[in-house]
PDB file of C-alpha atoms in Angstrom:
ATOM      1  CA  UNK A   1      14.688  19.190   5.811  1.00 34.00           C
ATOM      2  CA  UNK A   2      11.944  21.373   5.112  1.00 35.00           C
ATOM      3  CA  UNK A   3       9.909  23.492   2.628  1.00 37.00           C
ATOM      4  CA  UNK A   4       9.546  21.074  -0.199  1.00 37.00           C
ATOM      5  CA  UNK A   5      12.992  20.751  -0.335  1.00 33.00           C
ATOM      6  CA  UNK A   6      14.065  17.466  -1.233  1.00 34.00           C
ATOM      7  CA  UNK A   7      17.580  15.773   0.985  1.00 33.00           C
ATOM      8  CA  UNK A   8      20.876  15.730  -0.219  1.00 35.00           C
ATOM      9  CA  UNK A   9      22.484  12.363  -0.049  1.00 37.00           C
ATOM     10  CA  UNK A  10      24.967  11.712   2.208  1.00 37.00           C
ATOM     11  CA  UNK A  11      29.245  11.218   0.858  1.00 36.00           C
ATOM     12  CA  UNK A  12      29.166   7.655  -0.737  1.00 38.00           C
ATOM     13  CA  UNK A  13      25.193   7.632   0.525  1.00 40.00           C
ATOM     14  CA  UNK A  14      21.506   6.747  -1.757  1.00 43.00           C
ATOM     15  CA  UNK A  15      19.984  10.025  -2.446  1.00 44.00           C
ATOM     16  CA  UNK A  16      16.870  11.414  -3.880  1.00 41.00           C
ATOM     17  CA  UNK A  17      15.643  12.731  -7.341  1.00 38.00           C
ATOM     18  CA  UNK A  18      13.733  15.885  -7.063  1.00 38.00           C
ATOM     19  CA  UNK A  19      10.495  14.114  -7.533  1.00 37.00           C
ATOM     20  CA  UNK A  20      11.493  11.472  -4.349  1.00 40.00           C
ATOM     21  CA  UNK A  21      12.436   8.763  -6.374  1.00 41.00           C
ATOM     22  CA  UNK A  22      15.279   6.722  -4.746  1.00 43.00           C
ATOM     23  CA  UNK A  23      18.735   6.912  -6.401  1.00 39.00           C
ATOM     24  CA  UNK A  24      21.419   4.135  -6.199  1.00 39.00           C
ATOM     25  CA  UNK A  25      24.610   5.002  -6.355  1.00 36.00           C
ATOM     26  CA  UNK A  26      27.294   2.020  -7.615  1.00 38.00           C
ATOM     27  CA  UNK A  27      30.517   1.639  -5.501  1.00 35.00           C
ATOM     28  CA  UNK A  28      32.117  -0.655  -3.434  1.00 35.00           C
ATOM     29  CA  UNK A  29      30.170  -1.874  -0.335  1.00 37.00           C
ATOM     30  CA  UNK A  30      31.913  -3.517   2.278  1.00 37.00           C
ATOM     31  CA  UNK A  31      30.585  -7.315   2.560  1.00 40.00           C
ATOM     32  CA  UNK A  32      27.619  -7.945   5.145  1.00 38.00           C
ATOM     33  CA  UNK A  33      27.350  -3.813   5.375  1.00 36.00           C
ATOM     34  CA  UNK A  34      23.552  -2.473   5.023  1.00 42.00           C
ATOM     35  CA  UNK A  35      23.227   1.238   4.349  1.00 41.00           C
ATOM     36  CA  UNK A  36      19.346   2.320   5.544  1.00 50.00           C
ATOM     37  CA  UNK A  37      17.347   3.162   2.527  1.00 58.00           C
ATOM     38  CA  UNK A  38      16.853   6.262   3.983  1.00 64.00           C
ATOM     39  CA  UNK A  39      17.840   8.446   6.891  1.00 76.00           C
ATOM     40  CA  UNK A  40      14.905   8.859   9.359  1.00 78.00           C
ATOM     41  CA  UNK A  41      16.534  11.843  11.111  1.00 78.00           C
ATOM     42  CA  UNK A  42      15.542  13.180   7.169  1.00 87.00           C
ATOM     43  CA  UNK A  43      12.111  12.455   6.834  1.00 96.00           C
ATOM     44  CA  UNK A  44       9.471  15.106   7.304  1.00 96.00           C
ATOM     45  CA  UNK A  45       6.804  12.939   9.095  1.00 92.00           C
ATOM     46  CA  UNK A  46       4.140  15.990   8.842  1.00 95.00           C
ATOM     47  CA  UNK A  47       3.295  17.565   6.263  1.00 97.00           C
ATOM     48  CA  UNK A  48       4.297  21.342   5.891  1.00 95.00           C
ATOM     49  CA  UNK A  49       2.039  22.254   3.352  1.00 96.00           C
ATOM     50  CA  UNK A  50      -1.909  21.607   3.019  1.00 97.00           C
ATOM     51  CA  UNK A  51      -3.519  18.169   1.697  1.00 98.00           C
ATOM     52  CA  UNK A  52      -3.996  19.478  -2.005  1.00 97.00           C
ATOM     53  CA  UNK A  53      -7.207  17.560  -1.702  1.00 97.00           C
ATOM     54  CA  UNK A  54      -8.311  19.430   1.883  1.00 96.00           C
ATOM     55  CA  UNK A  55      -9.045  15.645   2.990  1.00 95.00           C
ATOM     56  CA  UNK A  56     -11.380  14.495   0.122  1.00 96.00           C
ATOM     57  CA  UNK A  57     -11.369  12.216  -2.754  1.00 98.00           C
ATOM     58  CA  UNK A  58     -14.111  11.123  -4.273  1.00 97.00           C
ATOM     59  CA  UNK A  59     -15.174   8.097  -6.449  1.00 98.00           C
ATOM     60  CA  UNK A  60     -15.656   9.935  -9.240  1.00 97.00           C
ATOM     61  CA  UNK A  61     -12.219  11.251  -9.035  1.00 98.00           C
ATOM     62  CA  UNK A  62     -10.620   8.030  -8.710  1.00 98.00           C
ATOM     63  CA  UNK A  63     -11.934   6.525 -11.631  1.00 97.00           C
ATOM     64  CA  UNK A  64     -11.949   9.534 -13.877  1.00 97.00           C
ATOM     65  CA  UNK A  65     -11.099   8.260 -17.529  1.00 97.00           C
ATOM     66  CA  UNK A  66     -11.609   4.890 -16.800  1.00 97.00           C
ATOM     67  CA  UNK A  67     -14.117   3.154 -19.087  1.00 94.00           C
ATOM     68  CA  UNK A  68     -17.512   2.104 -17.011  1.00 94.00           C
ATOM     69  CA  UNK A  69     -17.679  -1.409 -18.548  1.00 96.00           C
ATOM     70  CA  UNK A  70     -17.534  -3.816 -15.815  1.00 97.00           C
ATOM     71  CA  UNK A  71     -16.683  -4.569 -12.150  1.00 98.00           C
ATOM     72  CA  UNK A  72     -13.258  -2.660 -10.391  1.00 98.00           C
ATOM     73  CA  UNK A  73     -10.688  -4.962  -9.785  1.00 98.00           C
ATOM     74  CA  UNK A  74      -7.107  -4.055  -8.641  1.00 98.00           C
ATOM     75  CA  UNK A  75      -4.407  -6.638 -10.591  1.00 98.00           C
ATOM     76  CA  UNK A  76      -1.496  -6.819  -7.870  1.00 98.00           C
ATOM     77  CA  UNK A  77       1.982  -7.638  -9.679  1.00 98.00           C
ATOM     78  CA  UNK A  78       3.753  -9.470  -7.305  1.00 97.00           C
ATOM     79  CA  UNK A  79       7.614 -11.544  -7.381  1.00 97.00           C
ATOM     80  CA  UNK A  80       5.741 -14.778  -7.133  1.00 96.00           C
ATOM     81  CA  UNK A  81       2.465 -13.843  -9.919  1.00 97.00           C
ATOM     82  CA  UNK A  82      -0.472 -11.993 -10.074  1.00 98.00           C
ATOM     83  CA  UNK A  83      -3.281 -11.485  -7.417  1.00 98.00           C
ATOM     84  CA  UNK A  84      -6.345 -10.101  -8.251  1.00 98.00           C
ATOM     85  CA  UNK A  85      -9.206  -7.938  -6.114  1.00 98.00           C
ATOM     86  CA  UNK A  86     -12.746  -7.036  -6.019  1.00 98.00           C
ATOM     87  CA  UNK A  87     -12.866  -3.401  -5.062  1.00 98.00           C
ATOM     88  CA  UNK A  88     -16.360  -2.939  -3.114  1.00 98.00           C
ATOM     89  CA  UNK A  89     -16.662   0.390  -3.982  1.00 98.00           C
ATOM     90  CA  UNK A  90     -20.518  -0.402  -3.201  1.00 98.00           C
ATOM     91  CA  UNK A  91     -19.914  -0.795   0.290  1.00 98.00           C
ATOM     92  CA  UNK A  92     -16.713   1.397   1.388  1.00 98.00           C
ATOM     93  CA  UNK A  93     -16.881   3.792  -1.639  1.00 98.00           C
ATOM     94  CA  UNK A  94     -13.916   6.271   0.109  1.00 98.00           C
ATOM     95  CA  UNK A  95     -11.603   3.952   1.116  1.00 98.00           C
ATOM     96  CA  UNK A  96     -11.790   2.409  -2.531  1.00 98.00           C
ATOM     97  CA  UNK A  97     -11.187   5.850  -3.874  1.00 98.00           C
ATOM     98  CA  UNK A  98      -8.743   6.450  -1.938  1.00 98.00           C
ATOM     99  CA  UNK A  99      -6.531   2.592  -2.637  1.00 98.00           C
ATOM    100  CA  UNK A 100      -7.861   3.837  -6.473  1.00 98.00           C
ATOM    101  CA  UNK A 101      -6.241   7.244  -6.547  1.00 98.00           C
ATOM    102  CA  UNK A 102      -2.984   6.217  -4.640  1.00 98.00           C
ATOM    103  CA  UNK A 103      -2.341   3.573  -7.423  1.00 98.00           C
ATOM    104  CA  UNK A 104      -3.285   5.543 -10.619  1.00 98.00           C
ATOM    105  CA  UNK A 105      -1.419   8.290  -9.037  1.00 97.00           C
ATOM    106  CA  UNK A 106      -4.212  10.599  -9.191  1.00 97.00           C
ATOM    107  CA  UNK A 107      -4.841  11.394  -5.072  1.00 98.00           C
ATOM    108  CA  UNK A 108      -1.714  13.599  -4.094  1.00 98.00           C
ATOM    109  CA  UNK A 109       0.130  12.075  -0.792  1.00 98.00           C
ATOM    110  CA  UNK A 110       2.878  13.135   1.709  1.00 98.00           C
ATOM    111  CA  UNK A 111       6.087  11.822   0.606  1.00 97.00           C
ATOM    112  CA  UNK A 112       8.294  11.818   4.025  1.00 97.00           C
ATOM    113  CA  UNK A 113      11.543  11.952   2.404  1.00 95.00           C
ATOM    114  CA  UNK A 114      10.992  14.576  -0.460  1.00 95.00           C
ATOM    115  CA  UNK A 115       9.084  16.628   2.010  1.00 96.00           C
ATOM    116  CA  UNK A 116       6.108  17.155  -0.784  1.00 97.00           C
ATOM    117  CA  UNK A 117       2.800  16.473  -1.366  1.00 98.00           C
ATOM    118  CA  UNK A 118       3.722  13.914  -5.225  1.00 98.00           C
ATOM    119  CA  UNK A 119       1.408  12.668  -7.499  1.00 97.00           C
ATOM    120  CA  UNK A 120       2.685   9.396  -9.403  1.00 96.00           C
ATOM    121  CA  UNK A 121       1.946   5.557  -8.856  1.00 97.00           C
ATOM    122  CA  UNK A 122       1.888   4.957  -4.907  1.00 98.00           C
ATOM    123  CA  UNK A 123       2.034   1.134  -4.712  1.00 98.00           C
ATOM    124  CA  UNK A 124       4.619  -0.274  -7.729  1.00 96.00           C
ATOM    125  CA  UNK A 125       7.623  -1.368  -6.237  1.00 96.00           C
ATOM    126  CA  UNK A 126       6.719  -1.038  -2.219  1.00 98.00           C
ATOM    127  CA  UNK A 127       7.195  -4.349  -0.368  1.00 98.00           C
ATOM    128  CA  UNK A 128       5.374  -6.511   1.517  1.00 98.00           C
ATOM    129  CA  UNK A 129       6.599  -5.712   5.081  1.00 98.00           C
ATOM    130  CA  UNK A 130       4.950  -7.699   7.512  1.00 98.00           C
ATOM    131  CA  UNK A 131       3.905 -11.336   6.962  1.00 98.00           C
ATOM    132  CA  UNK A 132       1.819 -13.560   9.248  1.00 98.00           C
ATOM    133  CA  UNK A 133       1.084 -17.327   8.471  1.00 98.00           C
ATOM    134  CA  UNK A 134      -2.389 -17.688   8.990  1.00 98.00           C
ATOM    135  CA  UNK A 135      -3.229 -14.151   9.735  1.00 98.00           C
ATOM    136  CA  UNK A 136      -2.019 -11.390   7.318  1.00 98.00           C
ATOM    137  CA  UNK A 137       0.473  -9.907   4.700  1.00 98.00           C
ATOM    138  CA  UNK A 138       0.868  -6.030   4.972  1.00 98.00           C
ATOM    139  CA  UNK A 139       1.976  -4.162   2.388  1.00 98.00           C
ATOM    140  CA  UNK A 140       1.928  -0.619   1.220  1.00 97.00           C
ATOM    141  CA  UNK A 141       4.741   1.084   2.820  1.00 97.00           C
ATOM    142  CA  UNK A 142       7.121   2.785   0.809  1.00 96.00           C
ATOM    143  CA  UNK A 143       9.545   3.358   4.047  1.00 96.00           C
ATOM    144  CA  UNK A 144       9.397  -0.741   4.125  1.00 95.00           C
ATOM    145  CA  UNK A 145       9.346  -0.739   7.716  1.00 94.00           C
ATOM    146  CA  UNK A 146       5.835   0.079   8.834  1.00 94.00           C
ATOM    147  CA  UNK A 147       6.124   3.717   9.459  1.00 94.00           C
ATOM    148  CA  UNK A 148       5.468   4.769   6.282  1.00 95.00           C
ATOM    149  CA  UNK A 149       2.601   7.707   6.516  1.00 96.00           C
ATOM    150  CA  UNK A 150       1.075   9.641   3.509  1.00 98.00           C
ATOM    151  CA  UNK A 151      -0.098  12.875   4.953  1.00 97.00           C
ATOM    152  CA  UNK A 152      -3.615  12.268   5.830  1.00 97.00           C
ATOM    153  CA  UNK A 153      -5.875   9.628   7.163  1.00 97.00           C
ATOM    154  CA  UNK A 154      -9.037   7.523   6.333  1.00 97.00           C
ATOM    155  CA  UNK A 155     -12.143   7.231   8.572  1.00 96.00           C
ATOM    156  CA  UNK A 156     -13.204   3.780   9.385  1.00 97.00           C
ATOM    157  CA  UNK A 157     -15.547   2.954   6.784  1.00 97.00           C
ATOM    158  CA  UNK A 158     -17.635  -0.224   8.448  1.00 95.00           C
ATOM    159  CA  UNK A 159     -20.571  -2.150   6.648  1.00 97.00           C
ATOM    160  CA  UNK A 160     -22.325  -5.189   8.397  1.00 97.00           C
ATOM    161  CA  UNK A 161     -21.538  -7.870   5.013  1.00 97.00           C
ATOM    162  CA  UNK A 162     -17.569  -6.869   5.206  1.00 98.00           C
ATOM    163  CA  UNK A 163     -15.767  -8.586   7.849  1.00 98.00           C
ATOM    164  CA  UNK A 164     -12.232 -10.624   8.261  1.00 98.00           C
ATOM    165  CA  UNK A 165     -14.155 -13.926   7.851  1.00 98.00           C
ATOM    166  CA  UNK A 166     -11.761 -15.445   5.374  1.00 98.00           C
ATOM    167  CA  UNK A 167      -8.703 -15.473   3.427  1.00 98.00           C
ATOM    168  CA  UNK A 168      -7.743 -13.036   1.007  1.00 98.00           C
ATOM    169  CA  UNK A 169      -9.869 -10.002   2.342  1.00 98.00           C
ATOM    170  CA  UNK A 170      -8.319  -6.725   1.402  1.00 98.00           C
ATOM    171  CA  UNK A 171      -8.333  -4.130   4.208  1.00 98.00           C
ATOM    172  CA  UNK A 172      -6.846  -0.524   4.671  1.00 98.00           C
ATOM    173  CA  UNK A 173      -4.042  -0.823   7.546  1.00 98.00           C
ATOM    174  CA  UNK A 174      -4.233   1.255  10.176  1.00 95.00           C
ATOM    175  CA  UNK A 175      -1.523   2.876  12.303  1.00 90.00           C
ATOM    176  CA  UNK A 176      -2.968   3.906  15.619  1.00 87.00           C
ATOM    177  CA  UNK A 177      -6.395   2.590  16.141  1.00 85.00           C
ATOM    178  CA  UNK A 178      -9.668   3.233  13.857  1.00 88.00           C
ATOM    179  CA  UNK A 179      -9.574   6.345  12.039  1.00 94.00           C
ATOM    180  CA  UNK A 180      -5.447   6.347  11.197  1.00 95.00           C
ATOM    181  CA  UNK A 181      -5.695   4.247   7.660  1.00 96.00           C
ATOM    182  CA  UNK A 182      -3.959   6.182   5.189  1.00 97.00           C
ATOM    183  CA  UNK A 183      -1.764   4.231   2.113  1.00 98.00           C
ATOM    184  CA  UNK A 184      -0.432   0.788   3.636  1.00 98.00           C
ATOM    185  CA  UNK A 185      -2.779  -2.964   2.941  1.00 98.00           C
ATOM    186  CA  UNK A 186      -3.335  -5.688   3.845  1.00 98.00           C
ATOM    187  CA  UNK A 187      -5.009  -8.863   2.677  1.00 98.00           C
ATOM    188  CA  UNK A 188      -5.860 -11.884   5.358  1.00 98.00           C
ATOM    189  CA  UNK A 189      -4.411 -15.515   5.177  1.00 98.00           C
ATOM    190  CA  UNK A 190      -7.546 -17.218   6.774  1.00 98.00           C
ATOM    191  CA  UNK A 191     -10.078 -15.697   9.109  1.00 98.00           C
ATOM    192  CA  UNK A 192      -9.291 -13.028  11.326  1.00 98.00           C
ATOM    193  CA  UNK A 193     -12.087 -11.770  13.271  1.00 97.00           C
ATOM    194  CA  UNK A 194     -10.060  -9.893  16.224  1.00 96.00           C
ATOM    195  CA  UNK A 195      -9.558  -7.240  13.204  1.00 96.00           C
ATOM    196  CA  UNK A 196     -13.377  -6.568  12.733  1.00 97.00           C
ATOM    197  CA  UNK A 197     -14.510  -3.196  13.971  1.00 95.00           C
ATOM    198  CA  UNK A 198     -10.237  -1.635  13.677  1.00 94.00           C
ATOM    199  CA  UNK A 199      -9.876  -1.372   9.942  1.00 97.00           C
ATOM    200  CA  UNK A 200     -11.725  -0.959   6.765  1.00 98.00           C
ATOM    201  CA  UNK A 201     -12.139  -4.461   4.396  1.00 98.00           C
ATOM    202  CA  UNK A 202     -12.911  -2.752   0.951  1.00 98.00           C
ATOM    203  CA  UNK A 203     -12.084  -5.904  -1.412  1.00 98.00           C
ATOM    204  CA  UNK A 204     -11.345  -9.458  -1.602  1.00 98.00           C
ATOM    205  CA  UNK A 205      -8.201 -11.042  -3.968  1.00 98.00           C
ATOM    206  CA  UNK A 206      -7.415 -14.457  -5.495  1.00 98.00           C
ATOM    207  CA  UNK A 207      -5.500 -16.788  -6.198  1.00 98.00           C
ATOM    208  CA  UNK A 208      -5.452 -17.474  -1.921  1.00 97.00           C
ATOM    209  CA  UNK A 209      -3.135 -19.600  -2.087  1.00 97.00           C
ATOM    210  CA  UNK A 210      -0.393 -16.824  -3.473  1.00 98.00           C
ATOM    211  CA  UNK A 211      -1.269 -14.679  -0.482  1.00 98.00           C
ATOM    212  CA  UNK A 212      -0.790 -18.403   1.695  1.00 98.00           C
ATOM    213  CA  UNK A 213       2.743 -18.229  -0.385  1.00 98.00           C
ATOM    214  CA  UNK A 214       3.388 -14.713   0.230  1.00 98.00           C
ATOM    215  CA  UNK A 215       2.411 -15.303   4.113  1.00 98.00           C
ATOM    216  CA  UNK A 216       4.757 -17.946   4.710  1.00 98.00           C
ATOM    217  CA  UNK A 217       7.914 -16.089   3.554  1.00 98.00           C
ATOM    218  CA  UNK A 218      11.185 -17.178   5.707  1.00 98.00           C
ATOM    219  CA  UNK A 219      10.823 -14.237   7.820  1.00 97.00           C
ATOM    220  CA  UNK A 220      12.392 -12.178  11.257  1.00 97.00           C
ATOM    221  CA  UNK A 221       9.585 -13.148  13.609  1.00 96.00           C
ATOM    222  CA  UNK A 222       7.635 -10.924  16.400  1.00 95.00           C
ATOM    223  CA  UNK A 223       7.407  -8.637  16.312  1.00 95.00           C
ATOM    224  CA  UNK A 224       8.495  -7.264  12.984  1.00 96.00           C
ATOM    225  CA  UNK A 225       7.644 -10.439  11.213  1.00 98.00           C
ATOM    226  CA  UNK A 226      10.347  -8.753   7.952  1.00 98.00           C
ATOM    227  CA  UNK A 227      10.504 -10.484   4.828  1.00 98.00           C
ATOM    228  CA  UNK A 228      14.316 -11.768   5.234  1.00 97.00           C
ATOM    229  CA  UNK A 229      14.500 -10.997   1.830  1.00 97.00           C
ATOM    230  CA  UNK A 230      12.100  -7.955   0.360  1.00 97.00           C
ATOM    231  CA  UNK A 231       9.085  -9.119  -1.564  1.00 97.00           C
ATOM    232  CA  UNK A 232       7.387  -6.570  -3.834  1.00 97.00           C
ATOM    233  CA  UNK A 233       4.443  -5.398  -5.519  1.00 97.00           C
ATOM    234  CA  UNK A 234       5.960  -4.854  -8.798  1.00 96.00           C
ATOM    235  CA  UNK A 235       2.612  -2.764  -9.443  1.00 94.00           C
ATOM    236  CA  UNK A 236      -0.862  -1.961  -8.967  1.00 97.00           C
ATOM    237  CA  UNK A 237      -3.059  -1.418 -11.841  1.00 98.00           C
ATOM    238  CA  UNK A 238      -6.951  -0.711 -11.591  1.00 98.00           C
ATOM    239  CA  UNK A 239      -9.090  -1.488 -14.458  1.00 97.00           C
ATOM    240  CA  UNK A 240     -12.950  -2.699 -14.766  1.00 98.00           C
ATOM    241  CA  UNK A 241     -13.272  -6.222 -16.126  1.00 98.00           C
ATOM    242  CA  UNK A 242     -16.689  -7.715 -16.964  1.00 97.00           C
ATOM    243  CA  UNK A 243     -17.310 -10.535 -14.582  1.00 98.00           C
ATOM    244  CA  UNK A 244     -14.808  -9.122 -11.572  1.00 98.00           C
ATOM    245  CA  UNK A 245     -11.755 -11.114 -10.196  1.00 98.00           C
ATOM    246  CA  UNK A 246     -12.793 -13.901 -11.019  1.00 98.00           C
ATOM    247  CA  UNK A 247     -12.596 -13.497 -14.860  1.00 98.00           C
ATOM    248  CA  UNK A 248      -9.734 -11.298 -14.560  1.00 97.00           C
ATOM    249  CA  UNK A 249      -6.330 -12.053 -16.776  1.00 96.00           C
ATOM    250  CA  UNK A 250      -3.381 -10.372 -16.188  1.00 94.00           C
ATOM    251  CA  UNK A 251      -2.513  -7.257 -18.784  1.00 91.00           C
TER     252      UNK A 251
END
């Protein structure tokens, strides 16, 4: 695969629309069979075309349009309710910009499996990958297994009053170390202060005990720690609301 060119699908395989959507095609599976939701020998892990955005995205981008009444908050749809996030844009203002363009669909990323730099929605419909009772759920992948990249990566964005110190911080994964952040979250279930000084909190969500829920999923174990069955963020939508989180109600 190469050159923008988007896969064909396999005989009797998924396959992608020209914009990297995933197609499902209805036959006859054999029971207990699992066909990969993509083909990894497929996926063009580097981009062969330059960041439309040469690497920046600002604030100002991210929230263009948006009205300037109130605080940012990012309403999480999930298969078990609504969560709902205090963006510190304040504090980490390009890592919020970043999680803010990547839902609206507004910062361009590296889709592996088109091979193209898309803009559209990033988050609605990508799983929850990774859950840890007591310690994390990571989401944000839309490979589902972890791997997932989106062309570019974050600096580590620190600030002394942001730290793992409690459940239901919101932090920007990382994939190799400080520095490698790109697209995939994650939100803590309790305090987890081995993570300080590796990753970039830029929020807080509530309810806690949904992401407790979410955490405690019947799972693979280490060191995947899988969903046994996918859980999802049915979407991601960014809006202001007077009074933050806290007086947030879902749209």
């Amino acid at each position: 695969a190469g050159g923008g060119v988007p896969v064909a699908p396999p005989p009797g395989g998924d396959g992608l629309t020209e914009d990297g959507e995933r197609v499902i095609f209805a036959g006859t599976r054999r029971q207990g069979s699992q066909r990969p939701a993509y083909d990894p020998a497929h996926l063009v892990r580097e981009p062969n075309a330059p960041d439309p955005q040469a690497g920046e995205f600002t604030l100002d981008e991210a929230v263009e349009g948006m009205t300037t009444d109130g605080e940012l908050v990012a309403e999480i749809g999930t298969d078990f309710g609504t969560m709902f996030c205090d963006l510190y844009a304040d504090r980490a203002p390009r890592t919020v910009a970043n999680f803010i363009g990547l839902a609206r669909g507004t910062r361009p990323w590296w889709d592996m499996r088109a091979g193209q730099w898309v803009t559209r929605p990033y988050y609605r419909g990508l799983t929850f990958h990774r859950v840890i009772p007591g310690y994390i759920v990571q989401g944000g992948d839309y490979l589902a297994d972890g791997t997932g990249a989106v062309g570019y990566t974050m600096p580590y964005e620190p600030h002394e009053t942001l730290r793992h110190d409690r459940a239901g911080m919101l932090a920007l994964a990382t994939l190799d170390g400080p520095n490698t952040g790109g697209g995939q979250i994650y939100i803590t279930d309790g305090p987890a202060p081995q993570l300080d000084g590796t990753a970039t909190v830029f929020g807080h969500c509530i309810p806690e005990d949904l992401v407790s829920q979410i955490a405690r999923l019947p799972q693979t174990g280490s060191p995947d720690n899988r969903p046994l069955t996918p859980f999802h963020m049915t979407r991601v939508v960014i809006r202001r609301v007077p009074g933050g989180a806290d007086a947030a109600r879902a749209t």
